[in-house]
Coordinates of C-alpha atoms in Angstrom, one line a residue:
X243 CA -10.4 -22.3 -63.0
X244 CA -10.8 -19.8 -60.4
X245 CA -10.1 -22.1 -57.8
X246 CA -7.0 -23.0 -59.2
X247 CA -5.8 -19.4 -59.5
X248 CA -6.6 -19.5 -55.6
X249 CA -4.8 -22.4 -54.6
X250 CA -1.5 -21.5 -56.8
X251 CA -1.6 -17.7 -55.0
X252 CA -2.0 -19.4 -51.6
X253 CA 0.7 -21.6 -52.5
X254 CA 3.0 -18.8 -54.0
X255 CA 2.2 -16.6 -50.8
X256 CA 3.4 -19.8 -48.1
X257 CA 6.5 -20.7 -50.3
X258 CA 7.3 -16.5 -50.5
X259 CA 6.9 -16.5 -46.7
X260 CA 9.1 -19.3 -46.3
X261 CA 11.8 -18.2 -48.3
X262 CA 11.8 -14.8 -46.2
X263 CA 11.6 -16.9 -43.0
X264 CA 14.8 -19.0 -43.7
X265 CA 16.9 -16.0 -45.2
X266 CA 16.3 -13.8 -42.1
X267 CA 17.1 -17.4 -40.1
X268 CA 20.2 -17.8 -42.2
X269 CA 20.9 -13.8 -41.9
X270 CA 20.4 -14.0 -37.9
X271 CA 18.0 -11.9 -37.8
X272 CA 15.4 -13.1 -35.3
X273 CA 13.8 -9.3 -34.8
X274 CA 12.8 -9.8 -39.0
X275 CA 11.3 -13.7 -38.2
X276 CA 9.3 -12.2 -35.6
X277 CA 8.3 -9.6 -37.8
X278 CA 6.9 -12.3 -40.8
X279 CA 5.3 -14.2 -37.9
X280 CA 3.3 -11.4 -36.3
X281 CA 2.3 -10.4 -39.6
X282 CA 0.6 -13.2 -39.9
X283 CA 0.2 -15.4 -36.8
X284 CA -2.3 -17.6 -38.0
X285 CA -0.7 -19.1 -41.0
X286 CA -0.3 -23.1 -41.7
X287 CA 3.5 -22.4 -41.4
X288 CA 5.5 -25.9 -42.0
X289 CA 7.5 -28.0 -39.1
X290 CA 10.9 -25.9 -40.2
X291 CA 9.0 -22.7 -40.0
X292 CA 8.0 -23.7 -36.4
X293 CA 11.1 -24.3 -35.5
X294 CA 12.5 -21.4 -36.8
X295 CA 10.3 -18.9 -35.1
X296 CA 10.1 -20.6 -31.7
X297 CA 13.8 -20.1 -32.0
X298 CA 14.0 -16.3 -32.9
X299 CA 10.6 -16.0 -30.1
X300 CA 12.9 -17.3 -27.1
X301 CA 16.5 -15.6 -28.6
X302 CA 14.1 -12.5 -28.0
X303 CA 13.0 -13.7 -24.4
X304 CA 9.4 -14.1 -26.0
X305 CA 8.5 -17.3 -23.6
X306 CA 4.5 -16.6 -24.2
X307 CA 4.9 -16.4 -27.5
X308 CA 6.9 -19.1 -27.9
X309 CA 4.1 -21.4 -25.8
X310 CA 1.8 -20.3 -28.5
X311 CA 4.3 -21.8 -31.6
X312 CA 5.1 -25.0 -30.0
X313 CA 1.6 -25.9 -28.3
X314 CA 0.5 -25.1 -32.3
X315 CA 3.2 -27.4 -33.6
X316 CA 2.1 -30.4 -31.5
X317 CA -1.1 -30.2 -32.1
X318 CA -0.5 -30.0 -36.6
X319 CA 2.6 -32.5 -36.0
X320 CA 2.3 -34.5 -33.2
X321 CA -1.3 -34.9 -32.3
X322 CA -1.3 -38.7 -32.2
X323 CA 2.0 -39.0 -30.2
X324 CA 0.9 -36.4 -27.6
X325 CA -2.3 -37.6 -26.8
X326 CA -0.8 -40.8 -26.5
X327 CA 2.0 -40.2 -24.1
X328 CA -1.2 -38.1 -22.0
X329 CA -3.1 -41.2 -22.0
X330 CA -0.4 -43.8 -20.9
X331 CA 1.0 -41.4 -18.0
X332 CA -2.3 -41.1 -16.6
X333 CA -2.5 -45.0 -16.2
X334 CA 0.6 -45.1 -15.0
X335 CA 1.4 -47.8 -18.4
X336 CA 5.1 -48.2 -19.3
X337 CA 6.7 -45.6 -21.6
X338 CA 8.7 -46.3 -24.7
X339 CA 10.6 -43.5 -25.1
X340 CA 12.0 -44.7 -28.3
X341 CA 9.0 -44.4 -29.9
X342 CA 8.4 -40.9 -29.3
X343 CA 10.1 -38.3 -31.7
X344 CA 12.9 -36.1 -30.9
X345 CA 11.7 -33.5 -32.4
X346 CA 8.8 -33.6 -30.3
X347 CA 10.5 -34.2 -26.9
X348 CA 12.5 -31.4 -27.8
X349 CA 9.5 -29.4 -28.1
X350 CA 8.3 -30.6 -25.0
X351 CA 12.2 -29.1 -23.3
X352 CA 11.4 -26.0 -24.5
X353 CA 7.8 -25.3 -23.3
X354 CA 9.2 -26.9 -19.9
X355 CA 11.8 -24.2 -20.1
X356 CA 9.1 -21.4 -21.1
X357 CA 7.4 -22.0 -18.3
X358 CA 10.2 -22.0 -16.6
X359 CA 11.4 -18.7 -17.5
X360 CA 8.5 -17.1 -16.9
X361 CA 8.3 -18.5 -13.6
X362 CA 11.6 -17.3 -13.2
X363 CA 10.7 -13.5 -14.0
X364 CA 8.4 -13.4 -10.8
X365 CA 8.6 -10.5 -9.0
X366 CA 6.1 -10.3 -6.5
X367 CA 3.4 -13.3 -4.8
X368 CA 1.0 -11.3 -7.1
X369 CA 2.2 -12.0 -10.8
X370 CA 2.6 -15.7 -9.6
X371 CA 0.3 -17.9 -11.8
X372 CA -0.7 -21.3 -10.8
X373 CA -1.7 -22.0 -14.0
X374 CA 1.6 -21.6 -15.1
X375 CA 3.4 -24.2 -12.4
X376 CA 0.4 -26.6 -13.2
X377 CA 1.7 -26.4 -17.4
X378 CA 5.4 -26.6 -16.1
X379 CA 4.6 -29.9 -14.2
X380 CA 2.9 -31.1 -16.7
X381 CA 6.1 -31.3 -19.5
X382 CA 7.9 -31.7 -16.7
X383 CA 6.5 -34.8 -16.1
X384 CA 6.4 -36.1 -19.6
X385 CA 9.9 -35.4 -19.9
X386 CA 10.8 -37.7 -16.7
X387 CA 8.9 -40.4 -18.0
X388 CA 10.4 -40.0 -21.3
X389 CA 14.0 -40.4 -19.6
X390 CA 14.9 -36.7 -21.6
X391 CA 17.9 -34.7 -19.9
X392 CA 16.5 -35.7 -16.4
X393 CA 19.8 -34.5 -14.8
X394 CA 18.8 -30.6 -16.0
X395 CA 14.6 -31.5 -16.1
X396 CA 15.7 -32.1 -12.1
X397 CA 17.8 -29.1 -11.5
X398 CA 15.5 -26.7 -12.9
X399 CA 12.4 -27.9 -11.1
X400 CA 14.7 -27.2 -8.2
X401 CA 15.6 -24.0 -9.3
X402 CA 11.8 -23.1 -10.0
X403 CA 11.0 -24.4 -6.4
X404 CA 13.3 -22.3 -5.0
X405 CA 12.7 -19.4 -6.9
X406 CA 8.8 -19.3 -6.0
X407 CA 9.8 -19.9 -2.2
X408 CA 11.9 -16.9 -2.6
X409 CA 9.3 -14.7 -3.8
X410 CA 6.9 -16.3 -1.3
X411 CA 8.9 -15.8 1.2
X412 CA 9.5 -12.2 1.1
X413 CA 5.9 -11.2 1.5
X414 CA 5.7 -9.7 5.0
X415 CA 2.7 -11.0 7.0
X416 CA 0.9 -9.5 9.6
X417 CA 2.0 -11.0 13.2
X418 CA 1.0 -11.1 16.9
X419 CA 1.5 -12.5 20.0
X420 CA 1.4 -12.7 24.2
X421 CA 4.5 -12.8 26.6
X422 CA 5.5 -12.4 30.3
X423 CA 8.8 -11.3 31.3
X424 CA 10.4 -11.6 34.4
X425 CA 12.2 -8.3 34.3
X426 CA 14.8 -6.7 36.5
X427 CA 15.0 -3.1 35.8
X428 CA 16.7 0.3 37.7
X429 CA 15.3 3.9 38.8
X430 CA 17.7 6.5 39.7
X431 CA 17.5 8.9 42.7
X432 CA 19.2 11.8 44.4
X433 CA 20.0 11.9 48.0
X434 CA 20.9 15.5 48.9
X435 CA 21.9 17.3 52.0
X436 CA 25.0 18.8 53.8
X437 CA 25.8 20.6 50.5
X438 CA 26.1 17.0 48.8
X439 CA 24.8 14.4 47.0
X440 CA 24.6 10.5 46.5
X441 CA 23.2 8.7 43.4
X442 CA 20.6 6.6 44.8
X443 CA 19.8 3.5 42.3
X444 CA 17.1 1.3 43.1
X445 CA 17.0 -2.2 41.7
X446 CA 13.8 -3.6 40.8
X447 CA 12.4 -6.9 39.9
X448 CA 9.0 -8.2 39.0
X449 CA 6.9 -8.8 35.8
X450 CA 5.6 -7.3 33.0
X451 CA 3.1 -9.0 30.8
X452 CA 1.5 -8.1 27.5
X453 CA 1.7 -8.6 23.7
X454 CA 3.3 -7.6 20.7
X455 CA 2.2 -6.7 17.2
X456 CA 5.1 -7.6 14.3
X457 CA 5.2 -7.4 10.3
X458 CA 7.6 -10.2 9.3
X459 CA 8.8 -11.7 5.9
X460 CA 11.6 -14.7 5.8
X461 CA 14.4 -12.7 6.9
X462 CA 13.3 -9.6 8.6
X463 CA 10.7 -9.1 11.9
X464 CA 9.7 -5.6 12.8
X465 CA 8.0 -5.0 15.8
X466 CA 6.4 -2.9 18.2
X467 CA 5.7 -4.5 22.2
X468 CA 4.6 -3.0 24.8
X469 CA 3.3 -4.8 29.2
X470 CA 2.9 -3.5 31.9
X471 CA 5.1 -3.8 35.1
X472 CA 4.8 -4.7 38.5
X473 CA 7.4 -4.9 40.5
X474 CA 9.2 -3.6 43.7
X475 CA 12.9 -2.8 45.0
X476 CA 15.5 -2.0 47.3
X477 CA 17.7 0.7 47.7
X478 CA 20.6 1.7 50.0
X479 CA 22.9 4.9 50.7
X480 CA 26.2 3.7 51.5
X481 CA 29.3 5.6 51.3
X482 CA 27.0 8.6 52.0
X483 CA 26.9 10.6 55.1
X484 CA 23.6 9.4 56.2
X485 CA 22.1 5.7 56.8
X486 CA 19.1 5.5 54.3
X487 CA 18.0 2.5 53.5
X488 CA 14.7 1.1 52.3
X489 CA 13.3 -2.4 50.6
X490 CA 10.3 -4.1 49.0
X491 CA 9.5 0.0 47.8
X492 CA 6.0 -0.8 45.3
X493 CA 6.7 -0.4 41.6
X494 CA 4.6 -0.4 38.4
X495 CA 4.5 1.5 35.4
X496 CA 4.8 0.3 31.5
X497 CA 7.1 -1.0 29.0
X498 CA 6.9 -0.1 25.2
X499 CA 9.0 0.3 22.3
X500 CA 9.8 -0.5 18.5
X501 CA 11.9 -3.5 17.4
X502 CA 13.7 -5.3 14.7
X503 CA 15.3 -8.6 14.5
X504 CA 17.0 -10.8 11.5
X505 CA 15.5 -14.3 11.6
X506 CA 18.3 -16.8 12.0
X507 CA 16.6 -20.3 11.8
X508 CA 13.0 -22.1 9.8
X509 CA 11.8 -22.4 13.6
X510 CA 12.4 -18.1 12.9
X511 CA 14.4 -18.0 15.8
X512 CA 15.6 -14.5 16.0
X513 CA 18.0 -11.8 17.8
X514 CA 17.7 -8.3 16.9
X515 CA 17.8 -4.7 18.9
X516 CA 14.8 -3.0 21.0
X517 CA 14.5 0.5 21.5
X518 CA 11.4 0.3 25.0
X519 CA 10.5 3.7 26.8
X520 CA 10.2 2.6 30.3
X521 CA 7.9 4.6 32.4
X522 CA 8.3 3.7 36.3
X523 CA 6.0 5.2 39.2
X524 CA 8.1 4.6 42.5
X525 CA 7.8 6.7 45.4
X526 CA 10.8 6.9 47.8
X527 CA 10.3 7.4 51.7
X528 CA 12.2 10.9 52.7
X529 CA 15.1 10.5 55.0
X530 CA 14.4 10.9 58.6
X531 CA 17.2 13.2 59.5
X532 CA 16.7 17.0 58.8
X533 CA 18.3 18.5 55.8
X534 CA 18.6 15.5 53.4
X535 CA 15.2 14.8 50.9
X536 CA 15.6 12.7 47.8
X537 CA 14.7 13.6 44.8
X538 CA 13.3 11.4 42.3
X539 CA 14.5 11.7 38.2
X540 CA 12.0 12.0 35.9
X541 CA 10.0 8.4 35.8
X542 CA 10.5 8.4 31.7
X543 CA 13.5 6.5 30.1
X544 CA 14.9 5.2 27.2
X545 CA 16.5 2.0 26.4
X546 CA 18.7 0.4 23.9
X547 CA 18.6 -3.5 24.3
X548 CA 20.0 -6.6 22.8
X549 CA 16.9 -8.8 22.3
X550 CA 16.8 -12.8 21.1
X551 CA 13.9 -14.9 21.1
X552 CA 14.2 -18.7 20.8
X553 CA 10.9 -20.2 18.6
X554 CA 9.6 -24.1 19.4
X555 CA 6.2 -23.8 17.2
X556 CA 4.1 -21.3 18.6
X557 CA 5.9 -20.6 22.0
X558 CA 9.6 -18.9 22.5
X559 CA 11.6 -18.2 25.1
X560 CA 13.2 -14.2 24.6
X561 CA 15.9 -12.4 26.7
X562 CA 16.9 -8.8 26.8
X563 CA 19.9 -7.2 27.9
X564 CA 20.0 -3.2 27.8
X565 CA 21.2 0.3 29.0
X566 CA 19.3 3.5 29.6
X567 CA 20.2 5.9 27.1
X568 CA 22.5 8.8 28.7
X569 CA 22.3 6.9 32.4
X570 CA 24.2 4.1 33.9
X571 CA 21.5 2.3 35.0
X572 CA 20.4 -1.3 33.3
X573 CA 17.9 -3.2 32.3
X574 CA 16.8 -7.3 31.8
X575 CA 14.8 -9.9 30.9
X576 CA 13.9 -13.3 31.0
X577 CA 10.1 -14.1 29.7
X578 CA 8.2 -16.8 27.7
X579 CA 5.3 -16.1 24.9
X580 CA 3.1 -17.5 22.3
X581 CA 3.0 -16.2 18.6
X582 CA 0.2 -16.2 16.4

């Protein structure tokens, strides 16, 4: 007798819940299914409750939840179907997707599309879970072989693929690399005497070879560079009242600077701006006739340069055009490097 008392209160209970499920269904009020639900998670709810919570758990945006509800429903409805379907994909046997229920490939769309979503809602390479993408693939797969809205089961692994590149992508990484420039480059000097004076401006050419340290991400490149140069130049003083003239005048000193360039191909081909301090140590020959000296600016300058670097695997090619800040004098490159 006591057992029967049981059953009919368990019974009473289920039917009670199921009325309150379908009323706040019928209502629209998903916030008052999730409610009865989380109440009590656990319970033997019918296939119509299922289907009725795993709706109001994804109106909400639920996705986790809703994994929960429709993994439970296949395994109380479905059991024999799903494990079947497992079995025949993994021997690569012929699928009758007729024989499969709709209701159940249905369920398989929308724990595709939880994962999916959740996937979706990455933010950062942390949060990504390969657990989740290894689910995804799964109904993904059974949904292909089951010939169920391939067209959209298609685009959405696309945009999932993309989506996790994206976020991949971003992530700046830690770069570094070696390069040597041929580099032509300019010091200014003053030639006075007679109660005037000529801009003296001595071309240089030569190398300068070093490295670079970089923090990059799919788009972006920031960098900081620096070599050392060795050079030498010429200069003349024409149009001045004096003939001073010298050449092959021994130059060295260093190159160094921040940069930042946009990536503009996958090879990460890229053209950006520099900002180098050039510090040249030249020492100019005074003028022979009495009353003129030269006098040497200060050895410290600053550029701003147009900078592009052309990728091919590990190795580029990079140029640099720039000016000397407040000066006229200019400044370029031609060099070749390797990337790490």
């Amino acid at each position: 007798m006591i057992r029967i008392c049981l059953l009919l209160l368990i019974t009473s209970v289920s039917m009670a819940h199921a009325s309150e499920i379908v009323q706040a269904y019928k209502a629209k009020k998903t916030g008052r299914i999730i409610e009865i639900y989380r109440a009590n998670p656990k319970r033997a709810y019918t296939k119509k409750e299922f289907i009725v919570i795993s709706y109001a758990l994804r109106k909400q945006g639920l996705f986790k939840a809703d994994i929960l509800v429709n993994v439970r429903m296949i395994k109380k409805e479905f059991a024999k179907e799903h494990k079947k379907i497992l079995a025949d994909i993994k021997k690569g046997a012929t699928i009758d997707a007729d024989s499969y229920s709709k209701l159940l490939k249905h369920t398989y769309w929308n724990l595709m599309n939880d994962y999916g979503r959740i996937m979706q809602g990455y933010k950062s390479v942390s949060e990504i879970n390969p657990k989740d993408r290894e689910h995804y693939a799964v109904f993904s797969k059974i949904l292909s072989e089951l010939e169920f809205r391939e067209g959209q089961v298609d685009k959405l692994n696309d945009k999932i693929t993309a989506h996790i590149q994206y976020v991949q992508n971003r992530v700046y990484r830690f770069t570094y690399g070696f390069s040597l420039q041929y580099l032509s480059w300019q010091q200014q000097s003053i030639l006075e005497g007679a109660g005037s004076s000529t801009n003296l401006i001595v071309t240089n050419k030569g190398y300068c070879a070093g490295g670079e340290l970089g923090m990059e991400n799919y788009l972006f490149h920031f960098s900081l560079d620096a070599c050392f140069l060795l050079g030498s130049g010429g200069v003349s003083s024409a149009g001045s009242a004096i003939n001073y003239q010298q050449s092959n005048v021994p130059a060295y000193g260093v190159k160094a600077g921040p940069g930042v360039s946009m990536i503009v191909s996958s090879s990460k081909s890229r053209i950006g701006i520099k900002v180098p301090i050039v510090y040249n140590l030249q020492e100019l020959a005074q003028p022979n006739q009495a009353g003129y000296e030269v006098k040497t600016e200060s050895p410290l300058s600053i550029v701003t340069s147009l900078y592009s670097r052309w990728q091919f695997d590990s190795f580029y090619i990079q140029t640099e055009f720039g000016q000397y800040v407040g000066k006229d004098e200019t400044l370029w490159s031609l060099g070749i490097g390797k990337s790490f």
